[in-house]
Coordinates of C-alpha atoms in Angstrom, one line a residue:
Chain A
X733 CA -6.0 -61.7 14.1
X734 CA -5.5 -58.9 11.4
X735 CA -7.1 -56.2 10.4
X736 CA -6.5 -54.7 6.8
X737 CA -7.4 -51.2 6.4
X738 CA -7.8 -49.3 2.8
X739 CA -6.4 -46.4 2.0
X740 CA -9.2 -44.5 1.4
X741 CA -10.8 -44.3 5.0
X742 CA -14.1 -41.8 5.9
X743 CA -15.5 -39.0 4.3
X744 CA -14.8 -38.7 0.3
X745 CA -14.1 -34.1 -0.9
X746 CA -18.1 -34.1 -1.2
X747 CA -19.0 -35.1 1.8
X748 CA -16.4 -33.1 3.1
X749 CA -16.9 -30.1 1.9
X750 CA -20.5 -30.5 2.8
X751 CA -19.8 -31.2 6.7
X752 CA -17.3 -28.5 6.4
X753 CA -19.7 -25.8 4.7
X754 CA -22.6 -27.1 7.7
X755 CA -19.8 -26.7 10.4
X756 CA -18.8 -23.7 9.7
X757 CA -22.1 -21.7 9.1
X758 CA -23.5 -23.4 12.1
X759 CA -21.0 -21.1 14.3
X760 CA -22.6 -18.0 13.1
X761 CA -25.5 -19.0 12.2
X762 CA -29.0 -20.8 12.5
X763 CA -28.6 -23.6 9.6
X764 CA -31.1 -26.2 8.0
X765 CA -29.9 -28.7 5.1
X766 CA -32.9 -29.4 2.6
X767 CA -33.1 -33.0 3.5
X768 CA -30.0 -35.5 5.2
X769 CA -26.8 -33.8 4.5
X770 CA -25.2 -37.0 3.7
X771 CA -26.4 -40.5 3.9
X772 CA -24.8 -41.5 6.9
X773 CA -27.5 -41.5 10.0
X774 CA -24.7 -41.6 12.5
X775 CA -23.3 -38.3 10.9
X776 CA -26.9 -36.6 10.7
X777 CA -27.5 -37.2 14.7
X778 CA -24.4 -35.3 15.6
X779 CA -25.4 -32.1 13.4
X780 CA -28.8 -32.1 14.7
X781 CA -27.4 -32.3 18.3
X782 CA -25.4 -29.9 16.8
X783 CA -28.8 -27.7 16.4
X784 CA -28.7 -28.5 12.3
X785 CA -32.6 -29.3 11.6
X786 CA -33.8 -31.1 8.3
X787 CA -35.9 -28.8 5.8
X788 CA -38.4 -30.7 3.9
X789 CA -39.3 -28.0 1.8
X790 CA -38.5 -24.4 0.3
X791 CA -39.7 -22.2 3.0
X792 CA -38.2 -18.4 4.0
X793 CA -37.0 -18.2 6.9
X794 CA -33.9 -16.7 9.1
X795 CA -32.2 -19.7 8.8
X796 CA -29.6 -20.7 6.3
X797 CA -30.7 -23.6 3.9
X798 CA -28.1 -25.7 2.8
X799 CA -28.3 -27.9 -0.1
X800 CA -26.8 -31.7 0.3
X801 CA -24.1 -33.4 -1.2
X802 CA -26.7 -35.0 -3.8
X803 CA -27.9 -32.1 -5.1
X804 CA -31.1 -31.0 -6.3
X805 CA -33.3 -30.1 -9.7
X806 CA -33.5 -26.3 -11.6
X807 CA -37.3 -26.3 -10.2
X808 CA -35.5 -26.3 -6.4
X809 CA -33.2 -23.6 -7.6
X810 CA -35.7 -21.5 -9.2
X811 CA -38.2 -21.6 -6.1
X812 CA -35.1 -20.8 -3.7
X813 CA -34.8 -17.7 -5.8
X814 CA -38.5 -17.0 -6.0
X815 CA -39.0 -17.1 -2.6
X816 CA -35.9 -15.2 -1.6
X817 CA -34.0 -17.8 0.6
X818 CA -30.9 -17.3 1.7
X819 CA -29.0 -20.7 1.0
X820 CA -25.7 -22.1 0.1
X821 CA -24.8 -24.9 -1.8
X822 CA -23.0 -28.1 -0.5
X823 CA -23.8 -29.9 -3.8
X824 CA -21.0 -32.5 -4.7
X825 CA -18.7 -30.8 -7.3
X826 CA -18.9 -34.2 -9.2
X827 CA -22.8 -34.3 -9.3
X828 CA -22.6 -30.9 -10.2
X829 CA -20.2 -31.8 -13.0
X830 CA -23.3 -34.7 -14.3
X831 CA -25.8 -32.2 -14.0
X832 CA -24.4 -29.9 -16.2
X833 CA -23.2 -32.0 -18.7
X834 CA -27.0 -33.2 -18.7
X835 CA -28.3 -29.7 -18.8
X836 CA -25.8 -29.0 -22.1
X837 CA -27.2 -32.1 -23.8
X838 CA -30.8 -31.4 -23.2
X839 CA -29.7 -27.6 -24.6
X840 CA -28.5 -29.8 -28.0
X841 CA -32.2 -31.8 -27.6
X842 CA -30.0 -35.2 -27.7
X843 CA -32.1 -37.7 -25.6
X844 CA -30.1 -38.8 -22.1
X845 CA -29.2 -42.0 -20.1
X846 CA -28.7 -42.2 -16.7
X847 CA -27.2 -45.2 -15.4
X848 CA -28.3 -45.5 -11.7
X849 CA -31.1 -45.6 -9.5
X850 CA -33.9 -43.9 -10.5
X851 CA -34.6 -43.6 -6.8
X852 CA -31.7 -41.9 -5.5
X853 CA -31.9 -38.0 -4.6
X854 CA -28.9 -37.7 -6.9
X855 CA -30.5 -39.3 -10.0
X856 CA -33.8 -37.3 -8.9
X857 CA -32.0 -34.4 -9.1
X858 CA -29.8 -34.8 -12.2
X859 CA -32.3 -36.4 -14.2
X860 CA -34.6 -33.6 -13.8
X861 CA -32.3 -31.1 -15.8
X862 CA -33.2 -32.6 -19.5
X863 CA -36.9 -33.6 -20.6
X864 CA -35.7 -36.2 -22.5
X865 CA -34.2 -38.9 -20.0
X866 CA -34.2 -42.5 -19.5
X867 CA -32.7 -44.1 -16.5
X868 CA -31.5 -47.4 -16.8
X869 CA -31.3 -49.7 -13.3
X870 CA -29.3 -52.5 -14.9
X871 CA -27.7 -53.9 -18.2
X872 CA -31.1 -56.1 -19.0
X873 CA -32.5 -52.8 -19.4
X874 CA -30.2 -51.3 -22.7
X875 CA -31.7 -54.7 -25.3
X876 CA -35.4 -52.9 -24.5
X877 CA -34.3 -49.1 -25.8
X878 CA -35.3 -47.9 -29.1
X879 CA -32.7 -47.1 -31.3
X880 CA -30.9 -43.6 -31.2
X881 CA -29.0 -41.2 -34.2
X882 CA -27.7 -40.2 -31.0
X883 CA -27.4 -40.4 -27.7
X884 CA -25.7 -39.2 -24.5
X885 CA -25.3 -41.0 -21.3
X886 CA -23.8 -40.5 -17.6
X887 CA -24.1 -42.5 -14.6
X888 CA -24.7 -42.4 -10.6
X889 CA -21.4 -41.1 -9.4
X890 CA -21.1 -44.0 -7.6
X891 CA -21.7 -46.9 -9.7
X892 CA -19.0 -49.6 -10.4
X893 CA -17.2 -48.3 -13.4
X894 CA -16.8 -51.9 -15.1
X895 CA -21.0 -51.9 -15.0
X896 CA -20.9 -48.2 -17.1
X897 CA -18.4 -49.2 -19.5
X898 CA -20.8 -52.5 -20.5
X899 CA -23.5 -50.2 -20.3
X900 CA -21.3 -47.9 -22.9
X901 CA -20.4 -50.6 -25.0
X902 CA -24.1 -52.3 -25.3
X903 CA -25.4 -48.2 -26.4
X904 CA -22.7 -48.2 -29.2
X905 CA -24.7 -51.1 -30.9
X906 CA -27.7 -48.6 -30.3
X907 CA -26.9 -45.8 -31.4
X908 CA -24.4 -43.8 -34.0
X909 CA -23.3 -41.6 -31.6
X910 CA -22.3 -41.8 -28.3
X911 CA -21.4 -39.0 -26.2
X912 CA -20.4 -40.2 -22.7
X913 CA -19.8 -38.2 -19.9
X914 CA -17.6 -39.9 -17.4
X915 CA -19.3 -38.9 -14.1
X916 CA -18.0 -42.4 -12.0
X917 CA -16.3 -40.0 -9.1
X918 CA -12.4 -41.7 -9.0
X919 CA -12.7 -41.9 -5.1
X920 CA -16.0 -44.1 -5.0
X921 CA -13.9 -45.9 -7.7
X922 CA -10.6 -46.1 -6.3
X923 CA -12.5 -47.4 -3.2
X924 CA -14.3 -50.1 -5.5
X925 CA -11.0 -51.3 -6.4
X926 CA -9.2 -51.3 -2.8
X927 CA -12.7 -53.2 -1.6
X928 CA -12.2 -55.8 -4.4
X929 CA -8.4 -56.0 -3.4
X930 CA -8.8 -56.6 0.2
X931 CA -12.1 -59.1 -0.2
X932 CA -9.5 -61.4 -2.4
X933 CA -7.2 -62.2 -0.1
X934 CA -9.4 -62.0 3.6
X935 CA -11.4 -64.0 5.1
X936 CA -14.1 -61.2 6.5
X937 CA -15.1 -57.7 4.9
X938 CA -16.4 -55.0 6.8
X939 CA -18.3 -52.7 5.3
X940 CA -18.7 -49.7 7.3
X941 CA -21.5 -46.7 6.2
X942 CA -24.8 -46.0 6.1
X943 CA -27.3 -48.6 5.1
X944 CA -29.0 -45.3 2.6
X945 CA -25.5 -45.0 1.3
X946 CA -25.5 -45.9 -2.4
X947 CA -21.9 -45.9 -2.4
X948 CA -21.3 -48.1 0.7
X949 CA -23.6 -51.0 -0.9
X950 CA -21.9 -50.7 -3.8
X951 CA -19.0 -51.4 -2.2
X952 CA -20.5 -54.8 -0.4
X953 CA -21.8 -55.8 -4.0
X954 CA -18.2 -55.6 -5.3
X955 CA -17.0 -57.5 -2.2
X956 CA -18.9 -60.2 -2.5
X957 CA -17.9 -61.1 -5.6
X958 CA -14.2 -62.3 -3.7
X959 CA -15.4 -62.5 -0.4
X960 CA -18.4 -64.7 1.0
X961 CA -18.5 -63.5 4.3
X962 CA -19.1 -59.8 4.0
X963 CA -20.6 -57.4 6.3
X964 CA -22.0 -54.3 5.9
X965 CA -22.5 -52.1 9.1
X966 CA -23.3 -48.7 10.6
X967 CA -22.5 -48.7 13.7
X968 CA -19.9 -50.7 16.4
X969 CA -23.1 -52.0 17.9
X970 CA -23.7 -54.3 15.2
X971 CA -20.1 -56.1 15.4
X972 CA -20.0 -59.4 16.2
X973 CA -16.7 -60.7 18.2
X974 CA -17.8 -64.4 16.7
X975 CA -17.4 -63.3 13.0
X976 CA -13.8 -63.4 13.5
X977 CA -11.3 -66.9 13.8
X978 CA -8.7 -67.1 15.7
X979 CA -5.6 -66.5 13.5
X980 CA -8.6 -64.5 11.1
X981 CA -7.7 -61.3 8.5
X982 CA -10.4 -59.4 8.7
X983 CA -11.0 -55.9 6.1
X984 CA -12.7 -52.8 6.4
X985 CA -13.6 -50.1 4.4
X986 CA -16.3 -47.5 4.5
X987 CA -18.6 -45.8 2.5
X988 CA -17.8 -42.2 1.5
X989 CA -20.1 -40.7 3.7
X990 CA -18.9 -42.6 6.9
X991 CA -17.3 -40.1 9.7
X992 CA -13.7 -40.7 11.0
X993 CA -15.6 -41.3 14.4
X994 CA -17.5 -44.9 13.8
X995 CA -14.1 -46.7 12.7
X996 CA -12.4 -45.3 15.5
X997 CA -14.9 -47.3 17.5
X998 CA -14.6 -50.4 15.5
X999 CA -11.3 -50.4 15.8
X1000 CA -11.4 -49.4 19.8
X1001 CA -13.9 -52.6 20.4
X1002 CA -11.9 -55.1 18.4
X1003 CA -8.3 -54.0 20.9
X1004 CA -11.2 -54.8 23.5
X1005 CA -12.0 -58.0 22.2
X1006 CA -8.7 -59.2 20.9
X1007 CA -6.2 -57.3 22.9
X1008 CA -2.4 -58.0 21.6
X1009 CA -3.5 -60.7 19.3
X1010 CA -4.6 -58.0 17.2
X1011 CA -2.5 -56.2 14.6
X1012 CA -3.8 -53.6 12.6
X1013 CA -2.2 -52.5 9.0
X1014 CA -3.2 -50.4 6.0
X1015 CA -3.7 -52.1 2.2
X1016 CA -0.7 -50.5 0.1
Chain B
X103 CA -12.6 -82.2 -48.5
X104 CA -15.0 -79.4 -46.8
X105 CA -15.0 -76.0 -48.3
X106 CA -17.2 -73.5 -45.7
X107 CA -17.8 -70.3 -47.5
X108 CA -19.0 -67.2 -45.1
X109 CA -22.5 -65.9 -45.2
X110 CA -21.3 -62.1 -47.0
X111 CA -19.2 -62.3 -49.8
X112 CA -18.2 -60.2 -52.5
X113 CA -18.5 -56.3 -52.7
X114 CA -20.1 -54.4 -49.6
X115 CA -22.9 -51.9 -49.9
X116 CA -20.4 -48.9 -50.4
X117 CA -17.6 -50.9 -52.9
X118 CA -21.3 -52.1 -55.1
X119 CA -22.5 -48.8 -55.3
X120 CA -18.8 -47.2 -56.2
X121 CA -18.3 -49.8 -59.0
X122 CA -22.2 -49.5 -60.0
X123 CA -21.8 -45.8 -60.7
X124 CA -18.5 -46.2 -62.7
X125 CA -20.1 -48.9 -64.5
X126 CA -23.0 -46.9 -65.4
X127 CA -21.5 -43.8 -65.9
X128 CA -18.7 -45.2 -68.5
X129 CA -21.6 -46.1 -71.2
X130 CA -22.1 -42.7 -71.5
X131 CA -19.1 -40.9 -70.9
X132 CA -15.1 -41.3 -70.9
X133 CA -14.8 -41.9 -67.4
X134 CA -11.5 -41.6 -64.6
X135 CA -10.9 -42.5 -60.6
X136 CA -9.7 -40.3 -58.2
X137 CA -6.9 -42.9 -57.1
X138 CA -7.9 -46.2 -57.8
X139 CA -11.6 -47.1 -57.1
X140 CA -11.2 -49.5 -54.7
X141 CA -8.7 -51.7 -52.8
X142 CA -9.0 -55.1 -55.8
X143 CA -6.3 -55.0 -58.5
X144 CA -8.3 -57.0 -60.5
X145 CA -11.3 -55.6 -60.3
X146 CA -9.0 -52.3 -61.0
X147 CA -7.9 -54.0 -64.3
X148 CA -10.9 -55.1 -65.7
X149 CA -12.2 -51.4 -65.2
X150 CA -9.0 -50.3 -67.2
X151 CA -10.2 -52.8 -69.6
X152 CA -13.3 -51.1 -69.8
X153 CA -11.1 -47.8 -70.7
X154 CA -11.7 -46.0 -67.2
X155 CA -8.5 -44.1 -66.7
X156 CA -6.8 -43.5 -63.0
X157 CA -6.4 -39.7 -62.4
X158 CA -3.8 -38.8 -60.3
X159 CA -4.7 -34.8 -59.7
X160 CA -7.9 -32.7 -60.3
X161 CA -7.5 -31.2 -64.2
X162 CA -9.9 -30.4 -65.7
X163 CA -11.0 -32.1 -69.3
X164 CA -13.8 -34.2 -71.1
X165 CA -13.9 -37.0 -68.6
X166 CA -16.5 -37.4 -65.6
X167 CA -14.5 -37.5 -62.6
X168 CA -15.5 -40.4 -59.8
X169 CA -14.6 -39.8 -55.9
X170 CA -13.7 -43.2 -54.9
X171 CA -14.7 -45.6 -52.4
X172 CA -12.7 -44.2 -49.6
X173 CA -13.1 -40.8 -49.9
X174 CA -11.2 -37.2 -50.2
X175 CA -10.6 -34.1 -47.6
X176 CA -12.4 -30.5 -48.5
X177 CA -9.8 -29.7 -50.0
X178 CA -10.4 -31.7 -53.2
X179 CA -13.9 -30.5 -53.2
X180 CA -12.7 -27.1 -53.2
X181 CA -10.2 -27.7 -55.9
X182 CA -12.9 -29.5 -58.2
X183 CA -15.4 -26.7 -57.6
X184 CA -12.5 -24.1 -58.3
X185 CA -11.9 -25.9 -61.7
X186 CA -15.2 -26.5 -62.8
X187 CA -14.5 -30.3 -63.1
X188 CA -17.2 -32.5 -63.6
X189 CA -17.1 -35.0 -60.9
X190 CA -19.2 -38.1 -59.2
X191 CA -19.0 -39.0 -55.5
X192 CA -18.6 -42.3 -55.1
X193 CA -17.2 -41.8 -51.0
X194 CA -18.4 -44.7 -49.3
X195 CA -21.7 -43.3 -47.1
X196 CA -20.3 -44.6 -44.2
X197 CA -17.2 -43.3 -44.6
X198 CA -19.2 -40.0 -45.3
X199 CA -20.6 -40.1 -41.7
X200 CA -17.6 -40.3 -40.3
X201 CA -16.2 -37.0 -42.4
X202 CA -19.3 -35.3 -41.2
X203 CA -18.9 -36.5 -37.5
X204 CA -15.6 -34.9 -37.5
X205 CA -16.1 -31.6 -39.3
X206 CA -18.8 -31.2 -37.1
X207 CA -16.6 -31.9 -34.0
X208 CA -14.3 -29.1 -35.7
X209 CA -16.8 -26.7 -35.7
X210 CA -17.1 -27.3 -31.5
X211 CA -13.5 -26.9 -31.6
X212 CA -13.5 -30.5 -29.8
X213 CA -10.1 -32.1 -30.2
X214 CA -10.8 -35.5 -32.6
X215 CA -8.9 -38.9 -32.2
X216 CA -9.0 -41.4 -35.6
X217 CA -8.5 -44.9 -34.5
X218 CA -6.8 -46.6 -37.8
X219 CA -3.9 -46.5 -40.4
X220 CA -2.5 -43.2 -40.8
X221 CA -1.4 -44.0 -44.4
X222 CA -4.5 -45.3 -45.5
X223 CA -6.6 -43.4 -48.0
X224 CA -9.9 -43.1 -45.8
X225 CA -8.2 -42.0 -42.9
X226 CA -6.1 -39.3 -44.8
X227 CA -9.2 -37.7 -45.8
X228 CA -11.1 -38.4 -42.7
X229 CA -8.6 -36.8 -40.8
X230 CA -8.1 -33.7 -43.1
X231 CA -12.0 -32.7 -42.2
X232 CA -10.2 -31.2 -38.7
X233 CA -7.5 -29.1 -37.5
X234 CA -7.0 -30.5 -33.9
X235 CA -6.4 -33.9 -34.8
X236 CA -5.0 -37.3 -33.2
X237 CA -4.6 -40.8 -35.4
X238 CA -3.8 -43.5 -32.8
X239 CA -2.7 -46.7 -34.7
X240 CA -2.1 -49.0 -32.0
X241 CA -3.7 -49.1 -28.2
X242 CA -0.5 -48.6 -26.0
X243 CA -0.8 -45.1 -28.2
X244 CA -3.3 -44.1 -25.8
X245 CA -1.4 -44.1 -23.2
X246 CA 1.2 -41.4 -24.4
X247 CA -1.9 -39.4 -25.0
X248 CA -2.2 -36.1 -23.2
X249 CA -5.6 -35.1 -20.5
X250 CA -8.1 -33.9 -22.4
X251 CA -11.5 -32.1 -20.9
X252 CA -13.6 -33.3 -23.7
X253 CA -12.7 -35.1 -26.9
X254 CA -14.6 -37.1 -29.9
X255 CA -13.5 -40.1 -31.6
X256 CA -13.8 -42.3 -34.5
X257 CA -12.4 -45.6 -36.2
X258 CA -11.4 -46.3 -39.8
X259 CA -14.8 -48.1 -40.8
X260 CA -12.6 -51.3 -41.5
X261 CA -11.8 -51.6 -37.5
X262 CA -11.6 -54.5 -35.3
X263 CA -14.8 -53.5 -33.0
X264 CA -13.2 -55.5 -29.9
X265 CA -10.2 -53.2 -30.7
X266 CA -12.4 -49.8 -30.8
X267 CA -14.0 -50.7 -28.0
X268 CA -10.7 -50.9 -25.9
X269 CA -9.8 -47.3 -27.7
X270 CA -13.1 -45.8 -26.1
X271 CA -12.5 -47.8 -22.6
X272 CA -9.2 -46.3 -22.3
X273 CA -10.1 -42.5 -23.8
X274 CA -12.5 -42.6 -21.0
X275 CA -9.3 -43.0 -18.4
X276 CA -8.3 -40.1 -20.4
X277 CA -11.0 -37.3 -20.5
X278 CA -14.3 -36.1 -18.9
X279 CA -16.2 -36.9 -21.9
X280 CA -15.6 -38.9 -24.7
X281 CA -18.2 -38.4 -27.7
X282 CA -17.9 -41.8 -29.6
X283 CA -19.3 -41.8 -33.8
X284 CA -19.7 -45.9 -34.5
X285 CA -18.0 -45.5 -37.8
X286 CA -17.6 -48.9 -37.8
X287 CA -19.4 -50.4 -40.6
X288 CA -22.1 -52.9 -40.0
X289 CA -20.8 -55.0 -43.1
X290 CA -17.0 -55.1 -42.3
X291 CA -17.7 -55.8 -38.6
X292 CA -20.5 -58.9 -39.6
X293 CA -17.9 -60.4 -41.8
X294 CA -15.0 -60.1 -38.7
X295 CA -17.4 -62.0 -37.0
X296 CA -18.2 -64.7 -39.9
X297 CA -14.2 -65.2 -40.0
X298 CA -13.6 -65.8 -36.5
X299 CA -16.5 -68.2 -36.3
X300 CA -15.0 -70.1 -39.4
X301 CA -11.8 -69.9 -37.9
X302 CA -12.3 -71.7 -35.0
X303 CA -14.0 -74.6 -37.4
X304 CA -11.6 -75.3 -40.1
X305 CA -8.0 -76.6 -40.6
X306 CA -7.2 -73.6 -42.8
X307 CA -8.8 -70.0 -43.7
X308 CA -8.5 -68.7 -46.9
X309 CA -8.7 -65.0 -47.3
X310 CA -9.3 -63.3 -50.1
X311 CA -8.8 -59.9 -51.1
X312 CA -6.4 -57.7 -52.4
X313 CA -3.3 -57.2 -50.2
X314 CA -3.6 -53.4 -50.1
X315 CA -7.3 -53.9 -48.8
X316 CA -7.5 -52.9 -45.3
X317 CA -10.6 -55.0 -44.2
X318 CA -8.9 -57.7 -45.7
X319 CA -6.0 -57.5 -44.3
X320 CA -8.2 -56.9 -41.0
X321 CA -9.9 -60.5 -41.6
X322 CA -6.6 -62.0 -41.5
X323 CA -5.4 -60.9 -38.4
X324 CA -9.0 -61.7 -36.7
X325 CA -8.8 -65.8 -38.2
X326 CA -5.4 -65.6 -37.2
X327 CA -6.2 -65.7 -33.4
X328 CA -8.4 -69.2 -33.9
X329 CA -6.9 -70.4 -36.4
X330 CA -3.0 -71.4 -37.4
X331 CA -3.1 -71.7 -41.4
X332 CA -4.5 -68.3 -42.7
X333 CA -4.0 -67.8 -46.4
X334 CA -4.4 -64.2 -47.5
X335 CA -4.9 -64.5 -51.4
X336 CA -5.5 -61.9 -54.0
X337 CA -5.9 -64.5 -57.3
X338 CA -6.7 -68.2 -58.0
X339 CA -3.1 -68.3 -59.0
X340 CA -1.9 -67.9 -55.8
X341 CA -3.9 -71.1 -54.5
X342 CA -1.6 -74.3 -53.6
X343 CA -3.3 -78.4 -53.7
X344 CA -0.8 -78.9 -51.0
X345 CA -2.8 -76.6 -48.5
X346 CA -5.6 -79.2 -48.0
X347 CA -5.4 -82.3 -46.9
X348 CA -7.8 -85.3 -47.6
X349 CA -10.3 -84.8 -44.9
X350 CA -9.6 -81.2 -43.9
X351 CA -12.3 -78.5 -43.9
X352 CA -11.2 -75.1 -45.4
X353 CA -12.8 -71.7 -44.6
X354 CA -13.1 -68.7 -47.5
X355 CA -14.1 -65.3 -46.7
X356 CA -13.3 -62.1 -48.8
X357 CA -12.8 -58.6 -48.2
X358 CA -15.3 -56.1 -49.2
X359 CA -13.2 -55.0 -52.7
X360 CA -13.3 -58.8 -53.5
X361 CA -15.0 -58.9 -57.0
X362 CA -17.3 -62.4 -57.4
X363 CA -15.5 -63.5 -60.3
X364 CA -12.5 -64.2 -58.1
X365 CA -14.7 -66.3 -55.7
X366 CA -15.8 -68.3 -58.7
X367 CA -12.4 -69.2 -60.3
X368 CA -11.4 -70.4 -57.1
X369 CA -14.2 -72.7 -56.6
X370 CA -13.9 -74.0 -60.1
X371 CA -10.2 -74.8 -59.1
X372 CA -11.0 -76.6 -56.4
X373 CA -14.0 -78.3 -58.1
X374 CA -10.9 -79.3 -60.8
X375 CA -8.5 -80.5 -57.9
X376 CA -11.0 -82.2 -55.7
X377 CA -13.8 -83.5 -57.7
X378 CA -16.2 -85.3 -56.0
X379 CA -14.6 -85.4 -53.0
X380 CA -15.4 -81.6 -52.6
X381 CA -18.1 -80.2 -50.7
X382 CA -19.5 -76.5 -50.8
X383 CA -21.1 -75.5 -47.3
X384 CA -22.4 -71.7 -46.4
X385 CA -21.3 -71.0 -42.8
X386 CA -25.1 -70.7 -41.1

């Protein structure tokens, strides 16, 4: 049996620099993230054994608030300053990026399209930067709009690229003008691509990160357009020694959000299982 | 014998409206072009006929001067205000919205690709509304392109869309944000489509037009991806009996310079070779 690895394994710069910021204030001081960190529940048990508590809301207090990876709305902002709170911000750089991009458009009045879900705290968040927004789910969506003079769209960092440029191409029939801001972050995408290239030629994916993770479901949806038998998990504890043949490759890649310490696992249970009739090599 | 004409033939909005105001204009006064009018010899004779004179440079004299079709840079305007010249603007309108796209792209000091024919009329002047300017020609152009953080980017109004639409895919590979004018016109792009659909119908495609007419030229190469026997023609004298055999179907479309009267005399030829045996069908 073999396992394929990709090349892009564990946490993505965000996430990252988010665990890194939490890690390191946590040494000197007490420190609360305004909501989960990240979208990985695995990752969020260890900083709260860690003594990192969850904030549900702007309150002053002698902690440090840290903002997550998926960023949040002006109004946030503005009551963190109101209230005098001493926090730091762990916001993705590439959400960051979207949001301003949004902000400068709304500045210009040119009505906005978000291409994600209108669900997700990063769509939340950047969406609430303009007045004039629309967030479209899926492609069906694009035939209802009205027409535009013109219009500017970005998507959810972590949607598959070949979805945004349809959605691109179907608002040039829409509108005029067109200003695009390409927000797709290139690791989520470079993932999406190493996903699609191991699901065509294995005969299992595994899909490691959190079940929340936008990015690691994306990442099963592009699988299973190559792959029929993909799985996405959280933890070791839902592998399954029978999903894999005898003379089997099996892939695995992981969300962005998924810590170094769950695929060490995986890969520790699977030399348990299959001993020496397992080799394990890296996508190149 | 089959003959399928396409549903738009004859002059465009922009090429009606140019030769309208000339028309009008020369039963008042001595009328001249800025260049030739537009991209039809013929039609281009018969206004000579009519005793409108081609001017070459802005002088001023006794003659109403008309813009043409495709347009002039800013600094023709300022030369004809400088000189008092009486002028008309025939520029295409949708050629007009790309100039303004672009000057306005100027003023942000946003760096502009042109997607089209660096020799042709439109895109000269297009192009001279901007200092920091790019034409690509040809897709594997983009590739040589530099990074940019932001740039803006239009087509030459007679473009292939499926062609543009790779342009825009690729920018986007190329910089952050890529604000995209549709200066492709509605017209020229509905009759791209009429040819292909013929194209994929008939044992040969005649194209008419005249052979310094970019959209025409354009038609050709689109019927020449369905269809082996594409004809470009400027006259009725350049039409051969031996192109159509006894049971064949033959396609006609024209470029949007192609005068009516050209249209007629070749259906009257055919009517003259074929008889009865002809059919006349509009593409539906």
């Amino acid at each position: 049996m073999k396992l394929l690895l990709s090349e892009e394994i564990g946490f993505c710069y965000g996430v990252k620099r988010a665990v890194g910021i939490v890690d390191k204030l946590s040494t000197t001081h007490k420190v609360k993230t305004f909501g989960p960190l990240i979208h990985n529940p695995q990752m969020i048990e260890k900083l709260i054994a860690k003594g990192v508590d969850i904030a549900d809301e702007v309150i002053k207090d002698d902690c440090k608030l840290v903002i997550r990876s998926h960023g949040v709305g002006p109004e946030i902002y503005e009551s963190l300053e109101a209230n005098g709170v001493n926090y730091v911000d762990a916001t993705c750089p590439f959400v960051k990026n979207a949001q301003n991009f949004v902000k400068a458009k709304d500045r210009e009045n040119v009505p906005i399209i978000i291409f994600g879900d209108k669900s997700h705290p990063e769509v939340k968040a950047v969406m609430s930067y303009a007045k004039n927004v629309i967030v479209v789910e899926s492609i069906d969506q694009i035939d209802k709009l009205p027409n535009f003079e013109k219009v500017a769209v970005v998507s959810q960092t972590t949607q598959s690229k070949r979805l945004f440029q349809r959605v691109i191409l179907l608002l040039l029939d829409k509108a005029s003008e067109v200003d695009v801001y390409n927000s797709i972050c290139g690791a989520t995408e470079k993932r999406q691509e190493e996903a699609a290239r191991l699901a065509k030629i294995v005969d299992i994916m595994i899909i490691v990160g959190g079940k929340n993770s936008a990015n690691t479901k994306r990442l099963k949806m592009v699988c299973s357009d190559y792959c029929d038998k993909c799985r996405h998990i959280e933890t070791v504890d839902e592998l399954k020694a029978e999903w894999f043949g005898g003379n089997s490759i099996a892939g695995l890649v992981t969300g962005a959000s998924t810590p170094d310490f769950i695929v060490d696992d995986i890969i520790e249970r699977l030399n348990l299982w299959f001993g020496r009739d397992l080799s394990i090599e890296c996508l190149n």
